[in-house]
Coordinates of C-alpha atoms and ligand atoms in Angstrom, one line a residue:
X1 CA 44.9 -6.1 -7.3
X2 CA 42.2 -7.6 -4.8
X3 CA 39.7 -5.6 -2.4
X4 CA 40.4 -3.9 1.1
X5 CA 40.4 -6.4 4.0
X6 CA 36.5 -6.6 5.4
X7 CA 34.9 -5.3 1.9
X8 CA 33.3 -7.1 -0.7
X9 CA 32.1 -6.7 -4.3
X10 CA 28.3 -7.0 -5.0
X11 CA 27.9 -8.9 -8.0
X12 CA 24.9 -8.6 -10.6
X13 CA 23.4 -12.2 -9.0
X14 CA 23.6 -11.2 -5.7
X15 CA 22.7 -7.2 -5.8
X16 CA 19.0 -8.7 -7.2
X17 CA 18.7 -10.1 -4.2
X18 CA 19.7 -6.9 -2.4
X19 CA 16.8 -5.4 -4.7
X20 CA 14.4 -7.6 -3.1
X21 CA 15.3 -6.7 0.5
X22 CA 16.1 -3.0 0.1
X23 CA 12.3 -2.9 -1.3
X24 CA 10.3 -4.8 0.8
X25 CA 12.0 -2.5 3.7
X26 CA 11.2 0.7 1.7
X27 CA 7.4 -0.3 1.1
X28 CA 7.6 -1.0 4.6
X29 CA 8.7 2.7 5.9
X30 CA 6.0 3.7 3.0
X31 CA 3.4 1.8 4.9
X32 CA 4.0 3.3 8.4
X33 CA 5.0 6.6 7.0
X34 CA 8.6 7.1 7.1
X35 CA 10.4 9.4 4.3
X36 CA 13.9 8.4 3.0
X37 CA 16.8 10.7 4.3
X38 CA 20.4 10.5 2.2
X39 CA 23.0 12.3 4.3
X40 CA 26.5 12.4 3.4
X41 CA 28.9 9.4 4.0
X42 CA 31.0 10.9 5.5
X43 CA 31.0 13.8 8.1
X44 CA 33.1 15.9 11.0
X45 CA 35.0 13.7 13.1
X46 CA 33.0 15.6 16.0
X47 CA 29.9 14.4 15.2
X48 CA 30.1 10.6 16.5
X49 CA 32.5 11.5 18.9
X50 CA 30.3 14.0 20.5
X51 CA 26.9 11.2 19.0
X52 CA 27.9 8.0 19.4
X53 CA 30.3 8.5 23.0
X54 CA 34.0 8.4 23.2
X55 CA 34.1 5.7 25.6
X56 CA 32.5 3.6 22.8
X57 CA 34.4 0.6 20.6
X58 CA 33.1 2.1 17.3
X59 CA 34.9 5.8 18.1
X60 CA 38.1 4.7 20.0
X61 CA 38.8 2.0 17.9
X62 CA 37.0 1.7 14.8
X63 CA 36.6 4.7 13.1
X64 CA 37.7 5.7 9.6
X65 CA 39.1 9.1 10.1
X66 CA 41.5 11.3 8.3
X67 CA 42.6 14.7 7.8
X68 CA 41.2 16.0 4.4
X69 CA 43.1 18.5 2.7
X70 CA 41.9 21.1 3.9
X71 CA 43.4 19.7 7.3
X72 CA 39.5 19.0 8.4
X73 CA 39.1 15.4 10.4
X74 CA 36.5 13.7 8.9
X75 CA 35.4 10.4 9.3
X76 CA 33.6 7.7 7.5
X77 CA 30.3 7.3 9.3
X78 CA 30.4 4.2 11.5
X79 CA 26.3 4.2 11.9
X80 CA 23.8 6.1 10.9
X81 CA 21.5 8.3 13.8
X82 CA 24.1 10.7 14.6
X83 CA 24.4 11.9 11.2
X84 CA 19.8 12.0 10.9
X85 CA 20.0 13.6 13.8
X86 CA 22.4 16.2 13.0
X87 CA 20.9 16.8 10.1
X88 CA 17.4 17.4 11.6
X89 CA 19.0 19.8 13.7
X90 CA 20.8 21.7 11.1
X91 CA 17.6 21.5 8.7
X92 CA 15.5 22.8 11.5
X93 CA 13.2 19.7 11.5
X94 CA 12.2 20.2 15.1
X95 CA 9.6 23.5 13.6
X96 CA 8.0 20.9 11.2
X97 CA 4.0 20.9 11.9
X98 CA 4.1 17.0 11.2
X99 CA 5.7 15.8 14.1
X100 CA 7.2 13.3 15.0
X101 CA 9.7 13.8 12.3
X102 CA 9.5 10.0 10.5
X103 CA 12.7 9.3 8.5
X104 CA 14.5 5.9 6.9
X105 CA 17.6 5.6 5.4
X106 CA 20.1 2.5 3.8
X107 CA 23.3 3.0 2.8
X108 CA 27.2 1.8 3.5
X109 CA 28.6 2.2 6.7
X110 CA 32.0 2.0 8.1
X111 CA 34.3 0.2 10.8
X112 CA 37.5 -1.1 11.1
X113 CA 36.5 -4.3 13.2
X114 CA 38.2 -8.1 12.5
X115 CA 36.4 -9.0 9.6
X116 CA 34.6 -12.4 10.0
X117 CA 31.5 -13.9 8.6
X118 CA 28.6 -11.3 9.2
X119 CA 30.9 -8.8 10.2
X120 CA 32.8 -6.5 7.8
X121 CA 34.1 -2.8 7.7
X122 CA 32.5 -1.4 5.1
X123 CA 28.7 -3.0 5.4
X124 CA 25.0 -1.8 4.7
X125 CA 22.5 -0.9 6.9
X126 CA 18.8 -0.3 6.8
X127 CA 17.4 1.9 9.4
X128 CA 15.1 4.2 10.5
X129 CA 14.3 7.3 13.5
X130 CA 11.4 8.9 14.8
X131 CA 12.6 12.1 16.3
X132 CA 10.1 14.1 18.5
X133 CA 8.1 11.8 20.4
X134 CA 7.7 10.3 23.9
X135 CA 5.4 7.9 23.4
X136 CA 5.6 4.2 24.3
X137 CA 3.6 3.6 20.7
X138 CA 6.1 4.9 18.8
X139 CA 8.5 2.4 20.2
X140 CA 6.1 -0.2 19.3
X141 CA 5.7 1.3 15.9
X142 CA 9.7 0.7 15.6
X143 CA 9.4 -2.7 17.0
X144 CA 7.2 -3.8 14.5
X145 CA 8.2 -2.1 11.4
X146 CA 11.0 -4.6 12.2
X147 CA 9.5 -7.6 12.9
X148 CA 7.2 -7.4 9.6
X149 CA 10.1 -6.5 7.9
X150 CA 11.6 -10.2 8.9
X151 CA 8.3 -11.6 8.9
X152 CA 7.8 -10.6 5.0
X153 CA 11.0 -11.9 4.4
X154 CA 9.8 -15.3 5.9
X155 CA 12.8 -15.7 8.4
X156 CA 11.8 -17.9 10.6
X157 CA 14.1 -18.3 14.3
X158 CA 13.9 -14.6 14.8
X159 CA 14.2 -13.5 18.4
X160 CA 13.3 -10.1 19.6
X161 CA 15.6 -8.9 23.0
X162 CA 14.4 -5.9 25.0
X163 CA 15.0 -4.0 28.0
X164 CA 15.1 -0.8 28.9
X165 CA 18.1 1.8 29.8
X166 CA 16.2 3.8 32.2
X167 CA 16.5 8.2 32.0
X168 CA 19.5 10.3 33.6
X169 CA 18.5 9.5 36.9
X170 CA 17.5 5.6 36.9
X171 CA 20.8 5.6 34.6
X172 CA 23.3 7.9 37.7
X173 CA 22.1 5.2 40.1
X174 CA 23.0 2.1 37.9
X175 CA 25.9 3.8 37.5
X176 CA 26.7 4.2 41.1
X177 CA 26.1 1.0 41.7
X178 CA 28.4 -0.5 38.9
X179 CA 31.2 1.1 39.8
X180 CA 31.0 -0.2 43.4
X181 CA 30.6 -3.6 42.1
X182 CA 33.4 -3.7 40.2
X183 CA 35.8 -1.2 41.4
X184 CA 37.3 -3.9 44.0
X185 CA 38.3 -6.1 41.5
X186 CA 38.9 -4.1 38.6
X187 CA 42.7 -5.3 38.0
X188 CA 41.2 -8.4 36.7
X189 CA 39.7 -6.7 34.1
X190 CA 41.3 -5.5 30.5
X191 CA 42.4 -1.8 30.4
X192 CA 39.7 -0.5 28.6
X193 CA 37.8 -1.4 31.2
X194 CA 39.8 0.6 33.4
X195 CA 39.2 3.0 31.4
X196 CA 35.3 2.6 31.3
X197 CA 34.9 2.0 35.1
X198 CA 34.5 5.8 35.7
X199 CA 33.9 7.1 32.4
X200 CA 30.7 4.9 31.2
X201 CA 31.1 1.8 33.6
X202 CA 27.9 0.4 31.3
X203 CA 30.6 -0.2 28.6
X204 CA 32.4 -2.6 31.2
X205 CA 29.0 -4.9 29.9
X206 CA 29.6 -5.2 26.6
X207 CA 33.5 -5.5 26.2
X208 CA 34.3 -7.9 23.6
X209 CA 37.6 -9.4 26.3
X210 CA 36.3 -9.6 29.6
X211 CA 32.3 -10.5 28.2
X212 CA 33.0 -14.1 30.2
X213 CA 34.4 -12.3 33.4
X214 CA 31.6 -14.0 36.1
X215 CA 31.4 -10.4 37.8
X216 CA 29.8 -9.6 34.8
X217 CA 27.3 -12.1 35.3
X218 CA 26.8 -10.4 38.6
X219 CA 26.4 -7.3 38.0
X220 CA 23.9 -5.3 39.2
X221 CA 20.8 -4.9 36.6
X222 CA 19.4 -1.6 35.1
X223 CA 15.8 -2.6 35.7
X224 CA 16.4 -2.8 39.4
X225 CA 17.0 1.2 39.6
X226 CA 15.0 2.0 37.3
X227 CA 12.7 4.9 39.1
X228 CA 8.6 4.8 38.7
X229 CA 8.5 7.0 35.3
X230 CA 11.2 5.0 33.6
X231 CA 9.0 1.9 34.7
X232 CA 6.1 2.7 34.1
X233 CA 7.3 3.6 30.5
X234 CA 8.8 -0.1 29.9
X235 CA 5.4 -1.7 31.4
X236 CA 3.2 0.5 28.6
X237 CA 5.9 -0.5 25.7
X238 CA 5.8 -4.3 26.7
X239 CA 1.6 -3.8 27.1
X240 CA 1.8 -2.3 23.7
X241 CA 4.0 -5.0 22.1
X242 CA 1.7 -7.7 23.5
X243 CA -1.4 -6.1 22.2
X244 CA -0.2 -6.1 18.7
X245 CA 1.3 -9.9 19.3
X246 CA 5.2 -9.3 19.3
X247 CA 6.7 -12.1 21.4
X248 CA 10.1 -10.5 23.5
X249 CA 12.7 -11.5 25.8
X250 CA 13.4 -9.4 28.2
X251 CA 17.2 -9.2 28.7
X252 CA 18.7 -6.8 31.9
X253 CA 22.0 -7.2 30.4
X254 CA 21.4 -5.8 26.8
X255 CA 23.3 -2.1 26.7
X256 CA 24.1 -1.7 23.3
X257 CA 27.1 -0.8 22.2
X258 CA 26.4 3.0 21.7
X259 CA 26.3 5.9 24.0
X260 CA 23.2 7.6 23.3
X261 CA 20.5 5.1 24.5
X262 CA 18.6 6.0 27.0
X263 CA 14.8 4.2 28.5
X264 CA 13.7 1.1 25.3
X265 CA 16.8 -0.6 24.1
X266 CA 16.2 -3.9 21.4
X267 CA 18.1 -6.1 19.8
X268 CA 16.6 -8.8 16.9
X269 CA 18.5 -12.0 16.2
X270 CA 18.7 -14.7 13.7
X271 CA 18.8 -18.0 16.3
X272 CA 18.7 -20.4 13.1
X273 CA 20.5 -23.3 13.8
X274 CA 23.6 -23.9 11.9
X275 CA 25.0 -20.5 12.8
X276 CA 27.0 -21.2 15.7
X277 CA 25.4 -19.0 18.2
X278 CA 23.0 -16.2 17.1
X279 CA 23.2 -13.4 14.9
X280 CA 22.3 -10.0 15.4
X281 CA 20.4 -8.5 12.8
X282 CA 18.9 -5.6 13.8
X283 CA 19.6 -3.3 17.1
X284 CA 18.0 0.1 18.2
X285 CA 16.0 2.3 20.8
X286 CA 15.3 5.6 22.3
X287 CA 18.3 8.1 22.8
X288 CA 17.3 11.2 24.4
X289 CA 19.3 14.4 24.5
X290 CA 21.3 14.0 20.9
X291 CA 19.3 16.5 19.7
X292 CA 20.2 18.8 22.6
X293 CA 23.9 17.5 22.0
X294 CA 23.8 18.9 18.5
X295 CA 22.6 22.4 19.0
X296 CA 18.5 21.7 19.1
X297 CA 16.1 21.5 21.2
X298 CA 14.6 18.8 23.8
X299 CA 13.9 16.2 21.3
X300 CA 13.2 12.5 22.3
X301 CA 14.2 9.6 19.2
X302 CA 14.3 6.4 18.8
X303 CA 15.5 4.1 15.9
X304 CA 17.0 0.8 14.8
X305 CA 19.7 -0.3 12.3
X306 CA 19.7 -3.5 10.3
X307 CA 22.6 -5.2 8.8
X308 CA 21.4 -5.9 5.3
X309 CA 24.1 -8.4 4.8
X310 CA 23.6 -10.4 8.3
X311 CA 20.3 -10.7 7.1
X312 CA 21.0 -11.9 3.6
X313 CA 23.4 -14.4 5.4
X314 CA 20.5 -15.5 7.7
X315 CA 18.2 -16.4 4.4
X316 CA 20.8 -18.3 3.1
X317 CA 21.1 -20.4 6.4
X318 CA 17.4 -20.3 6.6
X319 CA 17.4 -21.6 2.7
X320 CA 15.1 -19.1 1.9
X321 CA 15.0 -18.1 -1.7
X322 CA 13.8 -14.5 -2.6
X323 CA 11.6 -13.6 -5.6
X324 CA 14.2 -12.5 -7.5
X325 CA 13.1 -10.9 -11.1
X326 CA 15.4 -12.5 -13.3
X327 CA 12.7 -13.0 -16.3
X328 CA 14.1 -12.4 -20.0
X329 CA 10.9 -11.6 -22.0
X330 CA 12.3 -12.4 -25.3
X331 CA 15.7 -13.7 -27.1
X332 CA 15.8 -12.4 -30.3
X333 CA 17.9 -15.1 -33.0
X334 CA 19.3 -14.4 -35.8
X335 CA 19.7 -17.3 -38.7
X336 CA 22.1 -14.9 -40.9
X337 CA 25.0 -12.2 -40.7
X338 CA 22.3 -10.0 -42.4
X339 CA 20.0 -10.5 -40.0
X340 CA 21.3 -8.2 -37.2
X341 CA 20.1 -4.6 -38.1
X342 CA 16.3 -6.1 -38.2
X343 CA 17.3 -7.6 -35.1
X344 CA 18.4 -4.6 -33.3
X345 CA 15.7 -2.7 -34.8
X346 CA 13.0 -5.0 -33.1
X347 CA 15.1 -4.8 -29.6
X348 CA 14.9 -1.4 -29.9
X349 CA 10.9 -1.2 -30.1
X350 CA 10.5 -4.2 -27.5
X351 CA 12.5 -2.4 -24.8
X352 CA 11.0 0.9 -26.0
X353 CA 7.9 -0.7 -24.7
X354 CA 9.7 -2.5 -21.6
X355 CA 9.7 -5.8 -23.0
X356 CA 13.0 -7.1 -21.7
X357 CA 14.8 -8.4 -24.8
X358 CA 18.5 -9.3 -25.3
X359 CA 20.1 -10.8 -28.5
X360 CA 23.4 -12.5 -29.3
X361 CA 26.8 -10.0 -29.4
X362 CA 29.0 -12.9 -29.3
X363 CA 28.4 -14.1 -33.2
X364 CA 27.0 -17.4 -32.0
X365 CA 25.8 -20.0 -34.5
X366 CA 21.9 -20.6 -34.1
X367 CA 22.4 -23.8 -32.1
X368 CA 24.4 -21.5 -29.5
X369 CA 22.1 -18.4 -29.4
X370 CA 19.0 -20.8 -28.8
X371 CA 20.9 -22.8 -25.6
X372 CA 21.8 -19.0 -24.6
X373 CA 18.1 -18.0 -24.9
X374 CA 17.3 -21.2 -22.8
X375 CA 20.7 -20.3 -20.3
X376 CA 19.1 -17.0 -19.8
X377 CA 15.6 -17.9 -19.0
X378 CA 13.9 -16.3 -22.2
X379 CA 10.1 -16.6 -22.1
X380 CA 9.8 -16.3 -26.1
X381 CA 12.4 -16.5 -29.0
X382 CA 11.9 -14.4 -32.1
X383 CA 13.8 -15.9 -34.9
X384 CA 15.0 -13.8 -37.7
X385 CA 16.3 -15.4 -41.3
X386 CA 16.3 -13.6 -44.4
X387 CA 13.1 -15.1 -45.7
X388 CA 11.1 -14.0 -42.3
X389 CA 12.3 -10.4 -43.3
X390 CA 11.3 -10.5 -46.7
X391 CA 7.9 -11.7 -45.5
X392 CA 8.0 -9.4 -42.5
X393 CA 7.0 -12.3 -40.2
X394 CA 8.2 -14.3 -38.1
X395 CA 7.9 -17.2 -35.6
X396 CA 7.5 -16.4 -32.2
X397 CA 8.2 -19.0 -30.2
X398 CA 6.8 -19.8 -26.3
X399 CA 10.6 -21.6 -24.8
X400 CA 7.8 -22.5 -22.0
X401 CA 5.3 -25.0 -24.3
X402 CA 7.1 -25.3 -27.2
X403 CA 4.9 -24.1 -29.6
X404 CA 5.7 -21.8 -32.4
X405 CA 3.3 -19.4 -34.2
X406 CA 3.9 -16.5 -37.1
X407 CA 3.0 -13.0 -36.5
X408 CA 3.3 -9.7 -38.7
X409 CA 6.1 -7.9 -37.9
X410 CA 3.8 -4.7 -37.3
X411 CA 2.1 -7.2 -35.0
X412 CA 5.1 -8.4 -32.6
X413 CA 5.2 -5.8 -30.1
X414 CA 1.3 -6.1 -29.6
X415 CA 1.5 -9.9 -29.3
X416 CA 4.5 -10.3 -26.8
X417 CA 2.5 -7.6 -24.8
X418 CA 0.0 -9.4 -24.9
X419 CA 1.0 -12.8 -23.9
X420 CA 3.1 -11.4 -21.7
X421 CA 0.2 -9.5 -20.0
X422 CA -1.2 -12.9 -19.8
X423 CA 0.6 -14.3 -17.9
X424 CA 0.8 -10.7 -15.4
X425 CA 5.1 -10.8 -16.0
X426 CA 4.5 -7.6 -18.2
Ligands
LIG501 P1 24.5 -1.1 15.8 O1 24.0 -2.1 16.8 O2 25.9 -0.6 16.0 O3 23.4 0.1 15.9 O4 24.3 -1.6 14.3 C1 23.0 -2.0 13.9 C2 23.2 -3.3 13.0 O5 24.1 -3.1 12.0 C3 23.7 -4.5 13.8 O6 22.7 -5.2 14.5 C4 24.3 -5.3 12.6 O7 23.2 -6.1 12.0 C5 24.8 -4.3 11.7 N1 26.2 -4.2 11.8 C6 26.9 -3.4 12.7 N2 28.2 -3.5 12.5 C7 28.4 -4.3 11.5 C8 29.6 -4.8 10.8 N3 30.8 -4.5 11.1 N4 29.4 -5.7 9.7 C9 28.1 -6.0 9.3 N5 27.0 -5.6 10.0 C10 27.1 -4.8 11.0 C11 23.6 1.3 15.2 O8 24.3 1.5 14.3 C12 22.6 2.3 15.6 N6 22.8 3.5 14.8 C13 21.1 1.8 15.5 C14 20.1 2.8 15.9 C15 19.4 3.6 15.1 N7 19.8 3.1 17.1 C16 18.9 4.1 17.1 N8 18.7 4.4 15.9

């Protein structure tokens, strides 16, 4: 039996690593005050068709969907704002005093895309939405919980991407003016893209077939019909980001991939050499009117989502080794057969007081259990022979310097503890 196509199994090595990066983000959204949301992972069909857009990839092509038994169409979630968003809706967040409503999530998502490196169909993403607020800080708060968040990680070759999407009417003109530019030679194009040419022409922009077409090259840019409010908006957020030091490209021809954007759009990459091309890691912005979409009232968000294992892929490139906490505080030995019970009994009180302790379960000779202490990493070796019991002491041994000293059995726990505490592992 082997694993679905564009899935992947997270072994022990690897998920510590996953440990590191899903906790620097979640100290992160402590710091600028964002509470964790866990929403189901999977929910009515309707919700990202009606969310994400159905002239979208992700709902016409790569959704998860089936009929439950109760003849229901659910669907895996593809991403993870239509589901916040419903469920601030449906938990009536909008009447909260503390506004705007602050919320992070991480989790698996699914799409059924061609799997390739970087890109499967179930993956994890990290991300976050501040729901309730206009306010060009806020998209600078976004920004830059995402930037730090890379910058702790010490990625180097990270490149933020921004532009903006304009509102409804910036958005009806752009629109206008797409279709007129590529209505005459729309037979050249795929026929998704007829499709999209008066459904969402915007789409046209990001198809994966025709993304070397030169019209698209040519196409007429957002930022030139963007009116004086939307502008205006995009000059504060860019003032904002500058303040604060945030280097951005500005690029007229990001659009996302999603329906619901709307004014700030972003995209971070990975640019490290060696990946052929660029990576994105993150993408986000403002979407106005999902809330309405959903039943609530006028409610402004913005958000991001971050691939968790696009970024892992990038530290590897980047050779970037994460603190991982893979300390064994003590390997205890036994020299006999009857040694064991003593030796379970003194595991027993080391992890009682979170000394991280392991022993042998394999019947290893002594030779073998000490190269398995040293295999494992162990900081100290306790060894136990029947003449240590009958003392009730025994040698505690420091696998760092060498040196062995004897302490009272009644004494061990205290000692490791302190050594331990010594060295600030404990
Ligand atoms: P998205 O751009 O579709 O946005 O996905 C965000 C990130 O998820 C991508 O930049 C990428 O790192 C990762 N990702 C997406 N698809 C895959 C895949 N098949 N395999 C591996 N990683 C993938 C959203 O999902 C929006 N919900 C983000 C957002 C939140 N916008 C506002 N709020």
């Amino acid at each position: 039996m082997i694993l679905p196509r564009g899935t992947h199994d997270i072994l022990p090595e690897e998920a510590a690593k996953w440990h590191v990066i899903e906790k620097v983000f979640m100290d992160l959204c402590r710091t600028y005050q964002y509470g964790e949301i866990r929403t189901p992972i999977f929910e009515h069909t309707e919700l990202f068709e009606r969310g994400v857009g159905d002239t979208t990839d992700i709902v016409t092509k790569e959704m998860y969907t089936f009929e439950d038994k109760g003849g229901r169409s659910i669907t895996l979630r593809p991403e993870g704002t239509a589901s916040v968003v419903r469920a601030y809706v449906e938990h009536k967040l909008f009447g909260q005093v503390n506004q705007p409503v602050k919320l992070y999530y991480k989790g698996p998502m699914f799409r059924y895309e061609r799997p390739q490196g970087g890109r499967q169909r179930q993956f994890n993403q990290m991300g976050l939405e501040a729901i309730g607020s206009f306010d060009p800080a806020i998209d600078t708060e976004v920004i830059s919980l995402a930037m730090n968040f890379f910058q702790m990680l010490g990625l180097p070759n990270i490149e933020l991407v921004i532009n903006s999407l304009g509102d409804k009417e910036s958005r009806q003109k752009h629109r206008e003016a797409l279709i007129a530019h590529f209505e005459p030679n729309i037979d050249e194009f795929c026929a998704d893209c007829h499709t999209r040419l008066y459904k969402n022409p915007l789409r046209i922009l990001d198809c994966k077939k025709d993304h070397d077409h030169p019209l698209i090259q040519t196409a007429p840019s957002i930022l030139d019909f963007l009116n004086e409010e939307s502008k205006s908006y995009f000059e504060q957020v860019k003032r904002y980001l500058e303040a604060i030091g945030i280097s951005y490209r500005v690029d007229p021809t990001l659009v996302r991939g999603l329906d619901y954007y709307n004014h700030t759009c972003f995209e971070i990459m990975s640019v490290e050499e060696g990946f052929g091309g660029q990576m994105t890691l993150c993408g986000g912005g403002r979407y106005h009117g999902l809330v309405e979409e959903f039943g609530g009232p006028e409610a402004p968000g913005i958000g991001f989502g971050m691939g968790a294992e696009r970024i892992l892929i990038a530290l590897e490139k980047a050779q970037i080794a994460l603190p991982v906490d893979n300390m064994l505080d003590c390997y205890l030995i036994t020299a006999q057969p009857e040694a064991e019970l003593k030796a379970v009994e003194l595991m027993a009180a080391f992890r009682k007081q979170r000394i991280v302790a392991e022993k042998d379960y394999m019947g290893r000779k002594l030779k073998a259990q000490l190269k398995d202490a040293n295999r494992k990493n162990a900081r100290f070796t306790v060894i136990i022979g029947e003449t240590e019991i009958n003392q009730r002491a025994y040698q505690l041994k420091d696998m760092e310097g060498g040196e062995q000293v004897e302490v009272a059995e009644e004494m061990l726990v205290h000692e490791l503890l302190d050594r331990l505490k010594r060295e600030e592992r404990n």
